[in-house]
Coordinates of C-alpha atoms and ligand atoms in Angstrom, one line a residue:
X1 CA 12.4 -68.1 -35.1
X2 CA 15.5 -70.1 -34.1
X3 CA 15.8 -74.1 -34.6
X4 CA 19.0 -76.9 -34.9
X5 CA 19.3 -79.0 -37.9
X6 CA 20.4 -82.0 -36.4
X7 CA 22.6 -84.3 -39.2
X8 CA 24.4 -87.4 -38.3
X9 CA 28.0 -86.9 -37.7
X10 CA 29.8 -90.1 -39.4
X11 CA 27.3 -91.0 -42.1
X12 CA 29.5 -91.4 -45.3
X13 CA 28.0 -93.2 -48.0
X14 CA 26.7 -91.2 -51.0
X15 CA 27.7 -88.2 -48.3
X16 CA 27.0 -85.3 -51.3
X17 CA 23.2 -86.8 -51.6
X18 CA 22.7 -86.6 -47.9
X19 CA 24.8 -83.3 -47.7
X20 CA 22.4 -81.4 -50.4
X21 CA 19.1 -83.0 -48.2
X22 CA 20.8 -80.6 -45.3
X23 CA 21.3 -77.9 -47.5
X24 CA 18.0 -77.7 -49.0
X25 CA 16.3 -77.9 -45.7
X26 CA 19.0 -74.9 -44.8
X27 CA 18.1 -72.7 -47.9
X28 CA 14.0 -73.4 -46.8
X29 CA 14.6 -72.1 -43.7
X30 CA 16.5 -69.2 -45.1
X31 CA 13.8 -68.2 -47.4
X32 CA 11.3 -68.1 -44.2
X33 CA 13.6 -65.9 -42.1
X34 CA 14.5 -69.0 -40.0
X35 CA 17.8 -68.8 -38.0
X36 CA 18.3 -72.5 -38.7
X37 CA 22.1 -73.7 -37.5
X38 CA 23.4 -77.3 -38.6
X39 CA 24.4 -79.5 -35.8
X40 CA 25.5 -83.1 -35.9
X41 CA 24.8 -85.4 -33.5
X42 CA 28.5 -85.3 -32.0
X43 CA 27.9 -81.7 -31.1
X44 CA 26.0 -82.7 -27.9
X45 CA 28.1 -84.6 -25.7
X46 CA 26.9 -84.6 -22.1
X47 CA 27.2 -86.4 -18.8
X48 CA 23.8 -87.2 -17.7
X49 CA 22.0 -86.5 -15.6
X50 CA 23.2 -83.0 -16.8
X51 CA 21.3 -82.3 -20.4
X52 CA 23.0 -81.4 -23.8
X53 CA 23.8 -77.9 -24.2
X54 CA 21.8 -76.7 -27.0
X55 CA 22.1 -73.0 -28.9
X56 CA 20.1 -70.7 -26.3
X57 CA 16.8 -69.9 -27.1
X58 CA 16.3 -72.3 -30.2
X59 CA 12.1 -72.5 -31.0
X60 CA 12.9 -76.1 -32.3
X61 CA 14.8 -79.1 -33.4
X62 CA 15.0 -80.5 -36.8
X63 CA 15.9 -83.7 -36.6
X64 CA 17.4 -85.2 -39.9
X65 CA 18.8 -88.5 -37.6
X66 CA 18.1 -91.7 -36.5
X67 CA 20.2 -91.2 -33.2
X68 CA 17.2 -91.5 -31.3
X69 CA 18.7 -91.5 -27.6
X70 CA 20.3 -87.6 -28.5
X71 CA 16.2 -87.1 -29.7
X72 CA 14.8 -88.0 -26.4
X73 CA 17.4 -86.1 -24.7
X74 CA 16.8 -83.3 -26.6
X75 CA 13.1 -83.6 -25.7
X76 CA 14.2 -83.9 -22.6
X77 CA 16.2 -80.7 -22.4
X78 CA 12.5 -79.3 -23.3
X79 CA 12.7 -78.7 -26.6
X80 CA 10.1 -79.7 -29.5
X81 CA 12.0 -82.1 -31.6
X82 CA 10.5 -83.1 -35.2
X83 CA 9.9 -85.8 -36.1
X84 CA 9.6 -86.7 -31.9
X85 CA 12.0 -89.5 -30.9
X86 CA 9.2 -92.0 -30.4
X87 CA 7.7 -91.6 -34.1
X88 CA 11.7 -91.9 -35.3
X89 CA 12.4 -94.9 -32.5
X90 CA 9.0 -96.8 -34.2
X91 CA 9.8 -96.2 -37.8
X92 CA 13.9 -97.3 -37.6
X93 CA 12.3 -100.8 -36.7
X94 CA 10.2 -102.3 -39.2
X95 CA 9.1 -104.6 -36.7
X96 CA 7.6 -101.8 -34.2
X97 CA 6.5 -99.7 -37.1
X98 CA 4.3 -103.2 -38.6
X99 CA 3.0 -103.2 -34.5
X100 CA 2.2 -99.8 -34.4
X101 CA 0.0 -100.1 -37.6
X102 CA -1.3 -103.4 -36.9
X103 CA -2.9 -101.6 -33.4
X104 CA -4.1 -99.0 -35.7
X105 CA -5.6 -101.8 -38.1
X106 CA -4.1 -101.0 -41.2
X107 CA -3.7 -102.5 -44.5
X108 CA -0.4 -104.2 -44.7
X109 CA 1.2 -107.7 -46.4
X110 CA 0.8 -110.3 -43.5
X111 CA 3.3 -110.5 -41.1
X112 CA 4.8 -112.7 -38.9
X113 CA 7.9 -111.2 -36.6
X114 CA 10.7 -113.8 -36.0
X115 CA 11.3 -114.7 -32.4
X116 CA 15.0 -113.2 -31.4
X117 CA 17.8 -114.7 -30.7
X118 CA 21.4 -113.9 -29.3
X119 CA 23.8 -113.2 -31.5
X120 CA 26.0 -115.7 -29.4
X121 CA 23.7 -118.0 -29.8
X122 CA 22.2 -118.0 -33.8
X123 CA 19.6 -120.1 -35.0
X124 CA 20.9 -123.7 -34.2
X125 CA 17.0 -125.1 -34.9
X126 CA 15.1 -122.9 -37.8
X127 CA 12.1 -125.5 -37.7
X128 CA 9.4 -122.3 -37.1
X129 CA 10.5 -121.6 -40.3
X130 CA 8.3 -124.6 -41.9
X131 CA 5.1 -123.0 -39.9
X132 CA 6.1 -119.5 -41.2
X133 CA 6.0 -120.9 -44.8
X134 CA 2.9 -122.1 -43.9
X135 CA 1.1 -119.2 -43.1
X136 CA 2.6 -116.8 -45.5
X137 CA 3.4 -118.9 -48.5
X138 CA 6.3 -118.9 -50.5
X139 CA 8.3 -117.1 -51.5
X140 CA 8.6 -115.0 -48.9
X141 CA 10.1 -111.5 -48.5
X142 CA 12.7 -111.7 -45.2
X143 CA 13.2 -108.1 -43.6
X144 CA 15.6 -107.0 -41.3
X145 CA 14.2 -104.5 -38.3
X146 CA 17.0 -101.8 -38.7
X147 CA 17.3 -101.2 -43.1
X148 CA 17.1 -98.1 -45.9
X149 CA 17.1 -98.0 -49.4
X150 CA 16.0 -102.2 -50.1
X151 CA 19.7 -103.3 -48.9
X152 CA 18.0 -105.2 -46.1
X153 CA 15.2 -106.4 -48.1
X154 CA 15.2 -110.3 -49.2
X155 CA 13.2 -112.7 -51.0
X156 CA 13.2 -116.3 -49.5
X157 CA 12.3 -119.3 -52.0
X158 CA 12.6 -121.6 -49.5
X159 CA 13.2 -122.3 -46.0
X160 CA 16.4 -123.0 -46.5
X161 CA 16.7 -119.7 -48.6
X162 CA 15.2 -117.8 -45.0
X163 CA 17.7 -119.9 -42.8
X164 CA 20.5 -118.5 -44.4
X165 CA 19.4 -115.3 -44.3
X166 CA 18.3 -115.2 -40.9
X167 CA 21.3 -117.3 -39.2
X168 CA 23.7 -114.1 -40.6
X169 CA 21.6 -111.8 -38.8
X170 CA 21.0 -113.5 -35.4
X171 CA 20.3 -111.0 -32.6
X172 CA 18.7 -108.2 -34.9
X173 CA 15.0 -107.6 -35.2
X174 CA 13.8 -109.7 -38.4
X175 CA 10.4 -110.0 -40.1
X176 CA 9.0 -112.2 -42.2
X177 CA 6.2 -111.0 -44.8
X178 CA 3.6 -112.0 -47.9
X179 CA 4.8 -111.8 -50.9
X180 CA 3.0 -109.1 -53.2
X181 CA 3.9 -110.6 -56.2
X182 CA 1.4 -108.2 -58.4
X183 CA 3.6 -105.3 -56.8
X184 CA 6.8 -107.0 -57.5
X185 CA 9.5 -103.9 -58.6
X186 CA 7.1 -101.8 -57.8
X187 CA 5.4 -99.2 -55.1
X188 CA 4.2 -95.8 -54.1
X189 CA 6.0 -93.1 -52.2
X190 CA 3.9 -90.7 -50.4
X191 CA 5.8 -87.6 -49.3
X192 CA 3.5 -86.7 -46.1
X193 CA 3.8 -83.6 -43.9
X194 CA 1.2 -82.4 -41.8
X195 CA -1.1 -85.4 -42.9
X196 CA -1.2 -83.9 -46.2
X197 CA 0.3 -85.3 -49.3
X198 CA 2.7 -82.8 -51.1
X199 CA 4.8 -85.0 -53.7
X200 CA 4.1 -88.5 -55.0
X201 CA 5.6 -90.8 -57.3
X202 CA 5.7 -94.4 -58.4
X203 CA 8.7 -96.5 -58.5
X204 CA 9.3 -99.2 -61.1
X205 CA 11.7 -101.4 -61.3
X206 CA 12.1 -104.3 -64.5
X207 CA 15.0 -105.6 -62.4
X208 CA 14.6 -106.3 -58.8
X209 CA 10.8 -107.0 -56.7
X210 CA 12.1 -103.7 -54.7
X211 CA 11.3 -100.6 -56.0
X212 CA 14.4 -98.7 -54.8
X213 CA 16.0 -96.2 -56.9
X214 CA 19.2 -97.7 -55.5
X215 CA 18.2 -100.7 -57.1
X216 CA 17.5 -99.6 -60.5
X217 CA 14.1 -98.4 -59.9
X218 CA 13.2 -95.2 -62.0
X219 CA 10.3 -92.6 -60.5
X220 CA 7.3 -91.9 -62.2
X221 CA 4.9 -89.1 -62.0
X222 CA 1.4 -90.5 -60.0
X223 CA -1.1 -89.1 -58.5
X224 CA -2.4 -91.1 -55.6
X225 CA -6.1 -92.2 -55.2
X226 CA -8.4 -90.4 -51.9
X227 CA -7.9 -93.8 -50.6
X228 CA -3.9 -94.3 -50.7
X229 CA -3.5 -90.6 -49.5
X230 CA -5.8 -91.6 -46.4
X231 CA -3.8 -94.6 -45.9
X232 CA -0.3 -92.7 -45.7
X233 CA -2.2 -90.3 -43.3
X234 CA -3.8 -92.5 -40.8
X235 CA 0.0 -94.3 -40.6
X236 CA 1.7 -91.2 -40.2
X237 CA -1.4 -90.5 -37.2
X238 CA -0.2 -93.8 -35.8
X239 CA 3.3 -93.3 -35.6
X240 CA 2.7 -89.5 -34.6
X241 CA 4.8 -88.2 -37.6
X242 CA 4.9 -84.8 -38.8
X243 CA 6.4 -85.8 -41.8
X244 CA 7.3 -88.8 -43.6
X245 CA 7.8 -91.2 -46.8
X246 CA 5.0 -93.8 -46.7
X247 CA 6.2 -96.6 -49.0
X248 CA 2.6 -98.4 -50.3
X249 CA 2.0 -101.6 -52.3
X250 CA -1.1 -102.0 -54.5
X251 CA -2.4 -104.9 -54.1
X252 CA -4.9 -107.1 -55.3
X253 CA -7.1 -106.7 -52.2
X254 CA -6.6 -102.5 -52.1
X255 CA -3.4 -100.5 -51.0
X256 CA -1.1 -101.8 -48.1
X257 CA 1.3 -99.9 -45.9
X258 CA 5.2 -101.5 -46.7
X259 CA 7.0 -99.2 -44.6
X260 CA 7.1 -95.2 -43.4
X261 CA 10.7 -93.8 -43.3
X262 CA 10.8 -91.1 -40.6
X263 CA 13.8 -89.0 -42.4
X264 CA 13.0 -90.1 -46.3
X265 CA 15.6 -88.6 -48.6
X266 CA 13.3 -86.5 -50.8
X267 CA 15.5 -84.8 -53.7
X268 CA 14.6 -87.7 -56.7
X269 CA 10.9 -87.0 -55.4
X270 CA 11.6 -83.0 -55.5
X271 CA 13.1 -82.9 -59.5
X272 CA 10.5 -85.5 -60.7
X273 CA 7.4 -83.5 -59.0
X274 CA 8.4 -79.8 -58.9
X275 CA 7.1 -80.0 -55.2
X276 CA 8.8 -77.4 -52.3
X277 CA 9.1 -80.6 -49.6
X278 CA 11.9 -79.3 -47.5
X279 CA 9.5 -75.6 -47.8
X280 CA 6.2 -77.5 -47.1
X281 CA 8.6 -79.3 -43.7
X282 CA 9.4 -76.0 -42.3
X283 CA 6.2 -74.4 -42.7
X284 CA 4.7 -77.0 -41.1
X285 CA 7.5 -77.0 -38.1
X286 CA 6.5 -73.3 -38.0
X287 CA 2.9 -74.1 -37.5
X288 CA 3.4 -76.6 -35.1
X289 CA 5.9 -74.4 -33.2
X290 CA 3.7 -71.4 -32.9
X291 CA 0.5 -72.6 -31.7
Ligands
LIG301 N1 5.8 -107.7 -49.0 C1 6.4 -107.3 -50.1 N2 5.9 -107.8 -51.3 C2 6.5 -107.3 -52.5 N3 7.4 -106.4 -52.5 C3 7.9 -105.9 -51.4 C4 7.4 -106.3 -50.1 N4 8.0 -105.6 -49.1 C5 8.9 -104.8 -49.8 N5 8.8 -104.9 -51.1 C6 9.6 -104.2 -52.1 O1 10.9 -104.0 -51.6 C7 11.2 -102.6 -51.5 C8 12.0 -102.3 -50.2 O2 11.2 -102.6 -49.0 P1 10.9 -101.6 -47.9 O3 10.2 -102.3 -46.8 O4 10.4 -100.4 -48.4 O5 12.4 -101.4 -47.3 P2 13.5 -100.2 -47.4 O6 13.4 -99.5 -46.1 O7 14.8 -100.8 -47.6 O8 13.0 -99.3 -48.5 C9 9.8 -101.9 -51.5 O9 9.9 -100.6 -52.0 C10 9.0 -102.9 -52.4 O10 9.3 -102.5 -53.8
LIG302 MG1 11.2 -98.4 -48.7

């Protein structure tokens, strides 16, 4: 079995941590008799319509990336990419993924998507903002589409709070959402791969209403309820994922979906629990590979 690792070529910040993700996924394959060869995404230049060379007879692609346009081309060059560039494409943007689910009637803190602007342009009247108060209360939590790791994750007091917010950000996706002030500095992460859950933890955080490690959030053994491990499954079913971080809240009224990371960084989650997650990824690439 033969299959490309697909990295991202000019990623630099905390480059070790994203470096030993690679490697551990390497050594997995290793230990499975994969022939797994690390590519970045610069390796692939190609003048379309011609298609990306790729390494002969790879089984599969890997792909640890959020370059989503080298994904479909990579589909397109007919191999099986995981996780497929459609389920990466509707988990970058919080605002498709918070579509996606909504079709699939999920659980999540209200939502309301704010309309888009160009960047040219800004937000020269933020009057919706009033009506968004309205329907979601304040304070609010402000996200914006494209974000990892909390850095893009705000809480609004007021609407003069969200104006500023927004008005720096004019012309990228945005959303606005509930506030789940019993969850504040804290959620659940769901390490899902093949719609089973094989590490868990929860995140706390005294500090700051995200959760984030990055952000002073520690991890905490947990094991999640029947219901929270359907949850995380029926999201990853509805953004076709093969594998995933499911972020949940809980709620007064039950767990919600916050957000599913297609590529979730999984080391902090691998020392706390013990669990094999790069292992249980390839097995299930395997799987999916050889049927
Ligand atoms: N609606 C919400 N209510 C309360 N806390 C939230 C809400 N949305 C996000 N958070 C907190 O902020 C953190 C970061 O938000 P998240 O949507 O997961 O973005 P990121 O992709 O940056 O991790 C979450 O882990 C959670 O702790
Ligand atoms: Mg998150």
């Amino acid at each position: 079995m033969k299959g490309i690792l697909v990295t991202n070529a000019f990623w630099q910040w905390r480059k070790e941590a994203f470096d030993s993700l690679a490697n551990a996924l390497l050594d997995a394959a290793k230990k499975r008799n994969i022939d797994l060869i690390p590519r970045t995404n610069q390796d692939f230049l190609c003048a379309l319509p011609d298609l990306p060379a790729v390494d002969g007879d790879a089984d599969f692609v890997l792909f640890w990336d959020k370059d989503v346009r080298l994904a479909r081309m990579l589909e397109q060059a007919g191999l099986p990419v995981f996780n497929s560039s459609r389920a990466i494409a509707l988990c970058d943007d919080k605002t498709l993924t918070h579509l996606a689910l909504s079709r699939a009637e999920l659980p999540m803190p209200r939502t309301v998507l704010c309309p888009q602007t160009f960047p040219a342009n800004g937000y020269p009247d933020v009057g919706f903002l009033n009506q968004v108060g309205e329907m979601l209360g304040w304070p609010l939590v402000v996200k914006e589409g494209f974000g990892s790791f909390g850095y893009q994750v705000y809480l609004a007091r007021t609407a003069e709070d969200a104006a500023g917010i927004i008005r720096k950000r004019a012309g990228t996706p945005l959303l606005f959402q509930e506030f789940i002030r019993e969850s504040a500095g804290q959620d659940l992460r769901l390490y899902m791969v093949g719609g089973e859950c094989v590490a868990a933890m929860r995140r706390v955080n005294p500090r700051d209403f995200r959760a984030n490690i990055q952000h002073g959030g520690h991890g905490e053994k947990y094991a999640p309820t029947a219901e929270e491990t359907a949850l995380a499954a029926a999201a990853c079913r509805a953004l076709r994922l093969d594998f995933a971080g499911v972020d949940i809240l809980q709620s007064a009224r039950g767990p919600l979906i916050c957000e599913v990371n297609s590529n979730a960084h999984f080391t902090a989650l691998a020392a706390l629990t013990k669990a094999d997650i790069p292992g249980s990824i390839l097995e299930h690439v395997l799987q999916s590979v050889v049927k």
